[in-house]
GROMACS .gro file of C-alpha atoms in nm:
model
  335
    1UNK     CA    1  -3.882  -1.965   5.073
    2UNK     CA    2  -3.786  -2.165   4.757
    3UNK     CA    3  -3.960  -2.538   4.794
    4UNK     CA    4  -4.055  -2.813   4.531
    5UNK     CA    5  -4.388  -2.885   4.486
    6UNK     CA    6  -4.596  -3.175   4.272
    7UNK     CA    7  -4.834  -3.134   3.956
    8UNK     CA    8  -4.999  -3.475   4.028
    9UNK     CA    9  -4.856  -3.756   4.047
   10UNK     CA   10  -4.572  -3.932   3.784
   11UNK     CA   11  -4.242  -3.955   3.682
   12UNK     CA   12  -3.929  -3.641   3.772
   13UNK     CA   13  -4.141  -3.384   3.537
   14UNK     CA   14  -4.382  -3.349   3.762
   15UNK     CA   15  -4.164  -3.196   4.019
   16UNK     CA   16  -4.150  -2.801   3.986
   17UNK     CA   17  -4.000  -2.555   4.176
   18UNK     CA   18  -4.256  -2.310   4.387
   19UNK     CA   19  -4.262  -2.042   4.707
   20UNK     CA   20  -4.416  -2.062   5.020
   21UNK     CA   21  -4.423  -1.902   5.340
   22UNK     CA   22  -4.115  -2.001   5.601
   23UNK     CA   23  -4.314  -2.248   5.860
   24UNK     CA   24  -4.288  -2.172   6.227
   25UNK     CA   25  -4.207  -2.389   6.476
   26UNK     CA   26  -4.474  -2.531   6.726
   27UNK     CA   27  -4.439  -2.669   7.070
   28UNK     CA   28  -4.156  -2.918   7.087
   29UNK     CA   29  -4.030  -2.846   6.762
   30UNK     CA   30  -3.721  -2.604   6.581
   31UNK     CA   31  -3.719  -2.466   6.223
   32UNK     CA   32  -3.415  -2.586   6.039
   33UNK     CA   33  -3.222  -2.377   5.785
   34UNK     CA   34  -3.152  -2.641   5.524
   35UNK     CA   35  -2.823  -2.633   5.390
   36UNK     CA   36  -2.855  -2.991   5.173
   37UNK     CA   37  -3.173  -3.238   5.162
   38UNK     CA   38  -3.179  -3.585   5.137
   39UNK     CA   39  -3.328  -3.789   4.823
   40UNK     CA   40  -3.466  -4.164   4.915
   41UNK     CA   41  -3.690  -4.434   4.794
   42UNK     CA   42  -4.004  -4.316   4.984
   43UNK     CA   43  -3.975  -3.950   4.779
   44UNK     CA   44  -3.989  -4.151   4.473
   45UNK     CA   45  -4.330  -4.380   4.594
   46UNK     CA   46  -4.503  -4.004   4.698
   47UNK     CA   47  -4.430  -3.877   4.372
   48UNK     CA   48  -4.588  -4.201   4.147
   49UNK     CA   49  -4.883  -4.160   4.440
   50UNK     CA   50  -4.772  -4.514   4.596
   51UNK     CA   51  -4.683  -4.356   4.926
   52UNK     CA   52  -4.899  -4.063   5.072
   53UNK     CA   53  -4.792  -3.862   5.368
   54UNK     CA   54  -4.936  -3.946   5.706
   55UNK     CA   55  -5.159  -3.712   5.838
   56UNK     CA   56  -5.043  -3.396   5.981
   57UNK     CA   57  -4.727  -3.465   5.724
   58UNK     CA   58  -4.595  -3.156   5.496
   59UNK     CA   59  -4.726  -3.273   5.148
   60UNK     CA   60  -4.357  -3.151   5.047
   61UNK     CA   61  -4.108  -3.460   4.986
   62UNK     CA   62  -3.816  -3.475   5.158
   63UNK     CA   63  -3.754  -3.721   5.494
   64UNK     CA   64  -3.374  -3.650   5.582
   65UNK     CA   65  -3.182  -3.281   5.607
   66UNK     CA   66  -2.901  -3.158   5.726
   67UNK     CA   67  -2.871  -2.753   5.836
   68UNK     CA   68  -2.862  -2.544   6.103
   69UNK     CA   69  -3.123  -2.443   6.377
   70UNK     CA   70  -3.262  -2.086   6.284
   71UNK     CA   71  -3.552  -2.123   6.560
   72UNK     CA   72  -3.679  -2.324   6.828
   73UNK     CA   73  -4.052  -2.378   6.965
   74UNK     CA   74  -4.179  -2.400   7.327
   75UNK     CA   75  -4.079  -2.609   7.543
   76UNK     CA   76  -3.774  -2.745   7.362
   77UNK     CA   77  -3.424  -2.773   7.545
   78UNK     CA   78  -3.074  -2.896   7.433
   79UNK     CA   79  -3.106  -2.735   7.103
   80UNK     CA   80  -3.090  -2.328   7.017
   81UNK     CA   81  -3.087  -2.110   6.762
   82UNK     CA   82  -2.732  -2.198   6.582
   83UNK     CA   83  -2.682  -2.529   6.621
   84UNK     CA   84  -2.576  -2.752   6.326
   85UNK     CA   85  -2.780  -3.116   6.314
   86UNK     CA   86  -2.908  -3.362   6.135
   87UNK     CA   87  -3.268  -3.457   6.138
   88UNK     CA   88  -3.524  -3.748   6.041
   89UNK     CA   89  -3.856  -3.574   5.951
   90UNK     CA   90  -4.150  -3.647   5.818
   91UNK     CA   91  -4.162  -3.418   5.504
   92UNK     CA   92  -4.082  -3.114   5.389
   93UNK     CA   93  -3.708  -3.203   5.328
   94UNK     CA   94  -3.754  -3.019   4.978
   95UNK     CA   95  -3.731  -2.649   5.115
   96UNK     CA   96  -3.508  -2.366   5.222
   97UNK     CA   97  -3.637  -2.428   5.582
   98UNK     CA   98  -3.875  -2.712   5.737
   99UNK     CA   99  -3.976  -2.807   6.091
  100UNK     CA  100  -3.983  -3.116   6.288
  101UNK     CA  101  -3.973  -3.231   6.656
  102UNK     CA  102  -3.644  -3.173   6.833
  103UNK     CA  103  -3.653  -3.525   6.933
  104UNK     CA  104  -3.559  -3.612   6.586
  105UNK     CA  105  -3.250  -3.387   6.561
  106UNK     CA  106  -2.882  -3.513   6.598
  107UNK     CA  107  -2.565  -3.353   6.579
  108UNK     CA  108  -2.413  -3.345   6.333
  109UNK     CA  109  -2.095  -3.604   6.326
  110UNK     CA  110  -1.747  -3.483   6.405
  111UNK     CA  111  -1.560  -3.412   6.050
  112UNK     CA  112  -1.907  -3.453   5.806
  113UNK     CA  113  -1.965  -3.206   5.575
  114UNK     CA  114  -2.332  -3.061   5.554
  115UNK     CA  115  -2.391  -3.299   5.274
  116UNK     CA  116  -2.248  -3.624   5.426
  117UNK     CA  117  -2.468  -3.546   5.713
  118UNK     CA  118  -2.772  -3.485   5.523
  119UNK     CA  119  -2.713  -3.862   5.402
  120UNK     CA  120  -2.736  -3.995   5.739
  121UNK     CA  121  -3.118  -4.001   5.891
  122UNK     CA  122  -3.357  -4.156   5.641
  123UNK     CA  123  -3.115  -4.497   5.568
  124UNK     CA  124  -2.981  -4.497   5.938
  125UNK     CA  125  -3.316  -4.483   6.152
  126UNK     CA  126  -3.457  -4.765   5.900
  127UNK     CA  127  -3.170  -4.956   5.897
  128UNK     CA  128  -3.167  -4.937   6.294
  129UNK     CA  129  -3.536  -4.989   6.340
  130UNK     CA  130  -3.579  -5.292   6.109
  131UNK     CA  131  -3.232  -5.462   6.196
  132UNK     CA  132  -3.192  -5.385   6.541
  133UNK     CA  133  -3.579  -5.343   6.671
  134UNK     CA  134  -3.764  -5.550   6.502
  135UNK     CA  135  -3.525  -5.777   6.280
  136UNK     CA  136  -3.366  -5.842   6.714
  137UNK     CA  137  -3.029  -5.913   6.503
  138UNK     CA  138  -2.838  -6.094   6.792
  139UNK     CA  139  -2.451  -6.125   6.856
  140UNK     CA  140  -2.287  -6.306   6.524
  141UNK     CA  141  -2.588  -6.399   6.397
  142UNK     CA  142  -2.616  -6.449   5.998
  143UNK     CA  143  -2.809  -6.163   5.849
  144UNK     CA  144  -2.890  -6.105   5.436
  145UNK     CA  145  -2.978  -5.746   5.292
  146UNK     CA  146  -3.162  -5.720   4.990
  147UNK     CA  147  -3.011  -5.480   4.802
  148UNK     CA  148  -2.666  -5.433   4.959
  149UNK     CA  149  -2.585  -5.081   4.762
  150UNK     CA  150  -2.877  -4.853   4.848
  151UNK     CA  151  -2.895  -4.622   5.124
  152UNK     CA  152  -3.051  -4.865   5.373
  153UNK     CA  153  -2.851  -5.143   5.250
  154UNK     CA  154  -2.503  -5.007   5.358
  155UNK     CA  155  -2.617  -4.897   5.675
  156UNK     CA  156  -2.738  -5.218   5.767
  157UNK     CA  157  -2.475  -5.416   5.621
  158UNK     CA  158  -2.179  -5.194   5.830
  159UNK     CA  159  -2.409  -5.136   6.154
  160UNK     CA  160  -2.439  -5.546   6.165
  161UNK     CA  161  -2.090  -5.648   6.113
  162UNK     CA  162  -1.936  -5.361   6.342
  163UNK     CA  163  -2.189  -5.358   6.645
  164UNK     CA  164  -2.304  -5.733   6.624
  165UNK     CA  165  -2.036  -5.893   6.446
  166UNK     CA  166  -2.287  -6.040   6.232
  167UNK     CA  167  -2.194  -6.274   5.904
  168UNK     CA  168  -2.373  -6.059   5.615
  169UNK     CA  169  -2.465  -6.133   5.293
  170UNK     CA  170  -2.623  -5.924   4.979
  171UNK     CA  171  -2.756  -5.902   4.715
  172UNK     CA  172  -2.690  -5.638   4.419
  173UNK     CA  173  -2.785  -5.562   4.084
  174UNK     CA  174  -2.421  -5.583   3.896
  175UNK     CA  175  -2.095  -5.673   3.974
  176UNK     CA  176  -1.960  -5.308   4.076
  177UNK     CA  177  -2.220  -5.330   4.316
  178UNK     CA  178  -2.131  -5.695   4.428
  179UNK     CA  179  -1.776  -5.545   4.502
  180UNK     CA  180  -1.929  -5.299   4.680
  181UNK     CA  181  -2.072  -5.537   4.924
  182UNK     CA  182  -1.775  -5.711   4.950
  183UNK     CA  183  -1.584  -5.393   5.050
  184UNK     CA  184  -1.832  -5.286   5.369
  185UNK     CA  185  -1.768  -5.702   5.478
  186UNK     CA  186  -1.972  -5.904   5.350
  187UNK     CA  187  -1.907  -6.276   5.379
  188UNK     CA  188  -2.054  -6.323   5.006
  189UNK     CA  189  -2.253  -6.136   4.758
  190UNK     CA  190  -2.498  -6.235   4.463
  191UNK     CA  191  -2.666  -6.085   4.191
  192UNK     CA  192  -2.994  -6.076   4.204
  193UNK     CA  193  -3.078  -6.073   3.845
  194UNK     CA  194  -2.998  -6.485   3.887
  195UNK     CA  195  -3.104  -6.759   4.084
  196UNK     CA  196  -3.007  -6.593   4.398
  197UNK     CA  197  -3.135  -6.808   4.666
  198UNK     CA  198  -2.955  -7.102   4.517
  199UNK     CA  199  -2.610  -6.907   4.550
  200UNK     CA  200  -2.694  -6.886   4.908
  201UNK     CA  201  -2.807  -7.222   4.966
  202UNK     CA  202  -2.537  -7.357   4.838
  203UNK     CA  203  -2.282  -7.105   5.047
  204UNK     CA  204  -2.500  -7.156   5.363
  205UNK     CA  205  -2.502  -7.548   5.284
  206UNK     CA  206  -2.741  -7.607   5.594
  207UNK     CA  207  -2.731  -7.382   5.777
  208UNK     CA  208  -3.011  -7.079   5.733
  209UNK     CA  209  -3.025  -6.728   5.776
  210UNK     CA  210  -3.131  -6.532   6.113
  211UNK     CA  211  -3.269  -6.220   5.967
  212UNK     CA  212  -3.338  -6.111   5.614
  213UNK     CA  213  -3.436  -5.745   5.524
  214UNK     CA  214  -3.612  -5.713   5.196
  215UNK     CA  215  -3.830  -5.400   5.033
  216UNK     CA  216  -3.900  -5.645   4.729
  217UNK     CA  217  -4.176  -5.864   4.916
  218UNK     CA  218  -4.410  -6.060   4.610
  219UNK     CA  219  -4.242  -6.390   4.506
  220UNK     CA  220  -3.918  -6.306   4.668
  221UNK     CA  221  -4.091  -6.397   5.008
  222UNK     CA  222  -4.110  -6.745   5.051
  223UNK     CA  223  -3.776  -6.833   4.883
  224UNK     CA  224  -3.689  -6.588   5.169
  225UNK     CA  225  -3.879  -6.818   5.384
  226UNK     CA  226  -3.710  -7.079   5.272
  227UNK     CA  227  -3.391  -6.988   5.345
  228UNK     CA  228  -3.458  -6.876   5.680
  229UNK     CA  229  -3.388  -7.060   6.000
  230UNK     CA  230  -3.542  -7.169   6.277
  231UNK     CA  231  -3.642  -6.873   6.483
  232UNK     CA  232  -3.548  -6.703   6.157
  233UNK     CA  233  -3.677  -6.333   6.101
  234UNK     CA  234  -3.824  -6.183   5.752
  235UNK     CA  235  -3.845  -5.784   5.759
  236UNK     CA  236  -4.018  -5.629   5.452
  237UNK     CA  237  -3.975  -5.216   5.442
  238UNK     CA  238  -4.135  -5.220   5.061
  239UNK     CA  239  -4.339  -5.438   4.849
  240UNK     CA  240  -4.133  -5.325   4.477
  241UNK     CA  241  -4.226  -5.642   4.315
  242UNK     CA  242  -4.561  -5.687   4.461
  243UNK     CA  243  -4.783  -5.629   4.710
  244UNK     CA  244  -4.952  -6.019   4.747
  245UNK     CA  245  -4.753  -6.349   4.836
  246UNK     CA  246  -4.832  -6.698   4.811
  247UNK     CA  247  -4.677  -6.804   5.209
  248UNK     CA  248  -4.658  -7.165   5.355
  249UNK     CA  249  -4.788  -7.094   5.639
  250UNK     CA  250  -4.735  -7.447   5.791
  251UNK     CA  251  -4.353  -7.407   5.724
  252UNK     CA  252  -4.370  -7.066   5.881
  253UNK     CA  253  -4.541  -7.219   6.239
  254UNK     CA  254  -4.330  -7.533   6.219
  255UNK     CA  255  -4.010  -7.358   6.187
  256UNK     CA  256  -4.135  -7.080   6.448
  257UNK     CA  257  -4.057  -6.759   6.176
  258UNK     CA  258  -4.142  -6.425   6.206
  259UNK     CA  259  -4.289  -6.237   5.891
  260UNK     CA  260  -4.318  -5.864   5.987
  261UNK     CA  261  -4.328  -5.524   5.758
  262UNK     CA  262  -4.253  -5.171   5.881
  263UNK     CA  263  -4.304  -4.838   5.806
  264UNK     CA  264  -4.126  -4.565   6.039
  265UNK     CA  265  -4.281  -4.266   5.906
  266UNK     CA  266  -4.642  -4.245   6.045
  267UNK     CA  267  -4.440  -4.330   6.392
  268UNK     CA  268  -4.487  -4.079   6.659
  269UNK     CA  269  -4.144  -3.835   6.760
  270UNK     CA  270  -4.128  -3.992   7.097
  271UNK     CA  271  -4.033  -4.323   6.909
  272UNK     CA  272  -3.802  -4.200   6.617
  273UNK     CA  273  -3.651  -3.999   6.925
  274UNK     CA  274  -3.528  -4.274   7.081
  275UNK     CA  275  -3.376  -4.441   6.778
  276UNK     CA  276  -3.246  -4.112   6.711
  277UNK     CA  277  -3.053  -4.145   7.070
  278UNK     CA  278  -2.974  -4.503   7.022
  279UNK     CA  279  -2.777  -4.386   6.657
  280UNK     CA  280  -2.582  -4.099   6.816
  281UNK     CA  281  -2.483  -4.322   7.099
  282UNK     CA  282  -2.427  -4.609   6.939
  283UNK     CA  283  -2.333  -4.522   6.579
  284UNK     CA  284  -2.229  -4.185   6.609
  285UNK     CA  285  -1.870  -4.255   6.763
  286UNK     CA  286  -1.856  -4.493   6.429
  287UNK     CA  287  -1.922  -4.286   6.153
  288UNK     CA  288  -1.647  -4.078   6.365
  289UNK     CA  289  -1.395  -4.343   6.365
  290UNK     CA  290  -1.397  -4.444   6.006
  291UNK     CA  291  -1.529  -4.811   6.098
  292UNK     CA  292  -1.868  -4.696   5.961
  293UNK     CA  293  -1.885  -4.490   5.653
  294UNK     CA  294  -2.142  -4.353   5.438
  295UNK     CA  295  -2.124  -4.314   5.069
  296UNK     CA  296  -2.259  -4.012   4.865
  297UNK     CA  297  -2.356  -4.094   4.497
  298UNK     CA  298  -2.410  -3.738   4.375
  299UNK     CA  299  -2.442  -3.414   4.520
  300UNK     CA  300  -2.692  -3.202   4.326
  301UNK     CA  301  -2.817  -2.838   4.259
  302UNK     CA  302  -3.139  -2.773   4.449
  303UNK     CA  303  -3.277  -2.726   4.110
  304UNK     CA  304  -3.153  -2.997   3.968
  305UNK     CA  305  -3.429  -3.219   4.181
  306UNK     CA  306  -3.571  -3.395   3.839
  307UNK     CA  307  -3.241  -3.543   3.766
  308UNK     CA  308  -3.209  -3.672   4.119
  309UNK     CA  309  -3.505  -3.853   4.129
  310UNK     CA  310  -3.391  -3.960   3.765
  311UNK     CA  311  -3.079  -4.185   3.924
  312UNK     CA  312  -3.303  -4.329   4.150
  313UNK     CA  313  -3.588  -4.386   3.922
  314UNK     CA  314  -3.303  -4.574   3.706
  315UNK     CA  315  -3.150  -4.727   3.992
  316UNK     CA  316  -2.863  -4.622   3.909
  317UNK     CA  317  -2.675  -4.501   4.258
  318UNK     CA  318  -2.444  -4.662   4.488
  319UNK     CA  319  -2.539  -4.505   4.824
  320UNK     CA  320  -2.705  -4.176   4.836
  321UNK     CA  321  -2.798  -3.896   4.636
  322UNK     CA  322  -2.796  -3.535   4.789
  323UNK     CA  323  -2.924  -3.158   4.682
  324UNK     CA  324  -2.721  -2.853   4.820
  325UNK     CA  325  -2.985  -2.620   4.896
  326UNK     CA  326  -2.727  -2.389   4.983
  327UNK     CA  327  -2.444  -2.402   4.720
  328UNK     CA  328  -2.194  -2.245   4.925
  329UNK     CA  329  -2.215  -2.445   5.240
  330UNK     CA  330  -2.292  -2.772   5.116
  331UNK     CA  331  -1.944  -2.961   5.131
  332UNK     CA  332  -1.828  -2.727   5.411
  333UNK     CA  333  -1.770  -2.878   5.795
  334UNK     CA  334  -1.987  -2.712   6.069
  335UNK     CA  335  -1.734  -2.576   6.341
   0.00000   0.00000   0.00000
């Protein structure tokens, strides 16, 4: 099978296309024909060697596809040979086929093409794990994304205001992102590039935030902090502008706050299962309706893998970039 493989470790020109053999599935997993892979932030931290696989990981990138079911291992039921899904995994994404447990599978949702589908898992699960899980975002509670136009960012933003009917706010990098923000429903959005937490302060006047998700960590964290309310939660998935903080710690007991991280991919299958089944229960019927949407940036060759990393490397995407691994099928709906 056709796969992309890594000389080292750097920017896109590392990235090279290579063969390998076509994986078989073990027990409690199903080989996927991939029809279009995902691209995320995580792909981009493995290839500058900030982020290495777990162990027992496919050193392949690649955390989200979307396909259909060419084999399935021992013991699994519900799935066969066939069937068109969706599926978190935990590498190997970059490849004509790749395995992973059937817990992490989903259909795929009524009236997505291949390649909306193939947007869904990566942003999704860590939306739903860091909002919902661990962020505990509550009914109408106030929550701020970091980042409001990525992947992550627009799931969280629509999952909160549809299932919670939370008051969100963003943050983005330019004011076609800020409109963005606006248009998925958030209450108010601010560019990031300024004196952000002052916008908010002043919008918020005293009240604070419930729950802010943030991959920036460094000195954005205790003016996140700081804006935070009692019982208030701060969820870091990424450390972009550093990976040490100066913290009151006083302020954080006093004011009873919660300063947690996250990473979902070293998680074991009988976890990201169950998010899986909370999504297609929960979300699913959503993403059906129109009241949740996803948003694909680009849609890109297979080969065309160093110019996807590229937009992300430039941050240059609104929502989420895409390679059709199969040309033909890519923007096609599964029956």
């Amino acid at each position: 099978m056709n796969v992309v493989e890594m000389r080292g470790s750097g920017g896109p020109e590392v990235l090279y296309p290579a063969r390998r053999p076509i994986p078989q599935p073990g027990p409690g997993e199903v080989l996927i024909r991939v029809i279009v892979a995902g691209v995320n932030r995580p792909d981009i931290q493995q290839r500058r060697g900030l982020y290495p696989p777990p162990p027992g990981a496919s050193d392949l990138l690649g955390l989200d596809v979307s396909g259909v079911i060419e084999a399935v291992g021992e013991g699994v039921t519900g799935l066969s040979p066939g069937d068109a899904v969706c599926a978190l995994v935990n590498g190997g994404g970059y490849a004509e086929y790749c395995t992973v447990s059937s817990l992490q599978c989903m259909p795929i949702p009524m009236g997505f093409s291949f390649a909306q589908a193939a947007s869904l898992p990566e942003v999704f699960f860590t939306a739903w794990n860091n909002v919902f899980m661990l962020g505990r975002l509550a009914q109408g509670e106030h929550l701020l994304v970091q980042g409001g136009t990525s992947g992550v960012g627009m799931a969280a933003i629509q999952m909160a205001r549809v299932l919670r009917d939370a008051t969100v706010y963003a943050t983005a990098g330019d004011e076609n992102k800020l409109q963005v923000c606006r248009d998925l429903g958030c209450a108010f959005a601010v560019d990031y590039h300024g004196a952000w937490d002052d916008a908010l302060r002043q919008r918020l006047r005293d009240r604070g935030i419930d729950l802010i998700l943030d991959g920036q960590a460094g000195p954005y964290t205790q003016r996140e902090l700081d804006l935070l309310a009692f019982d208030g939660r701060l969820v870091l998935i990424a450390s972009h502008l550093g990976a040490e903080a100066n913290v009151n710690l006083r302020q954080l007991v006093r004011r009873r706050q919660t300063l947690t991280g996250s990473t979902l991919r070293p998680r074991p299958a009988s976890y990201k299962g169950g998010i899986a089944r909370d999504l297609v229960e929960q979300v699913w019927p959503h993403l059906e309706s129109g009241s949740i949407e996803t948003r694909l940036h680009a849609i890109l060759p297979f080969a065309d893998v160093a110019e996807a990393h590229s937009i992300l490397d430039a941050n240059q995407q609104i929502g989420k970039v895409v390679m059709a691994v199969d040309r033909a099928l890519a923007e096609t709906v599964p029956a």
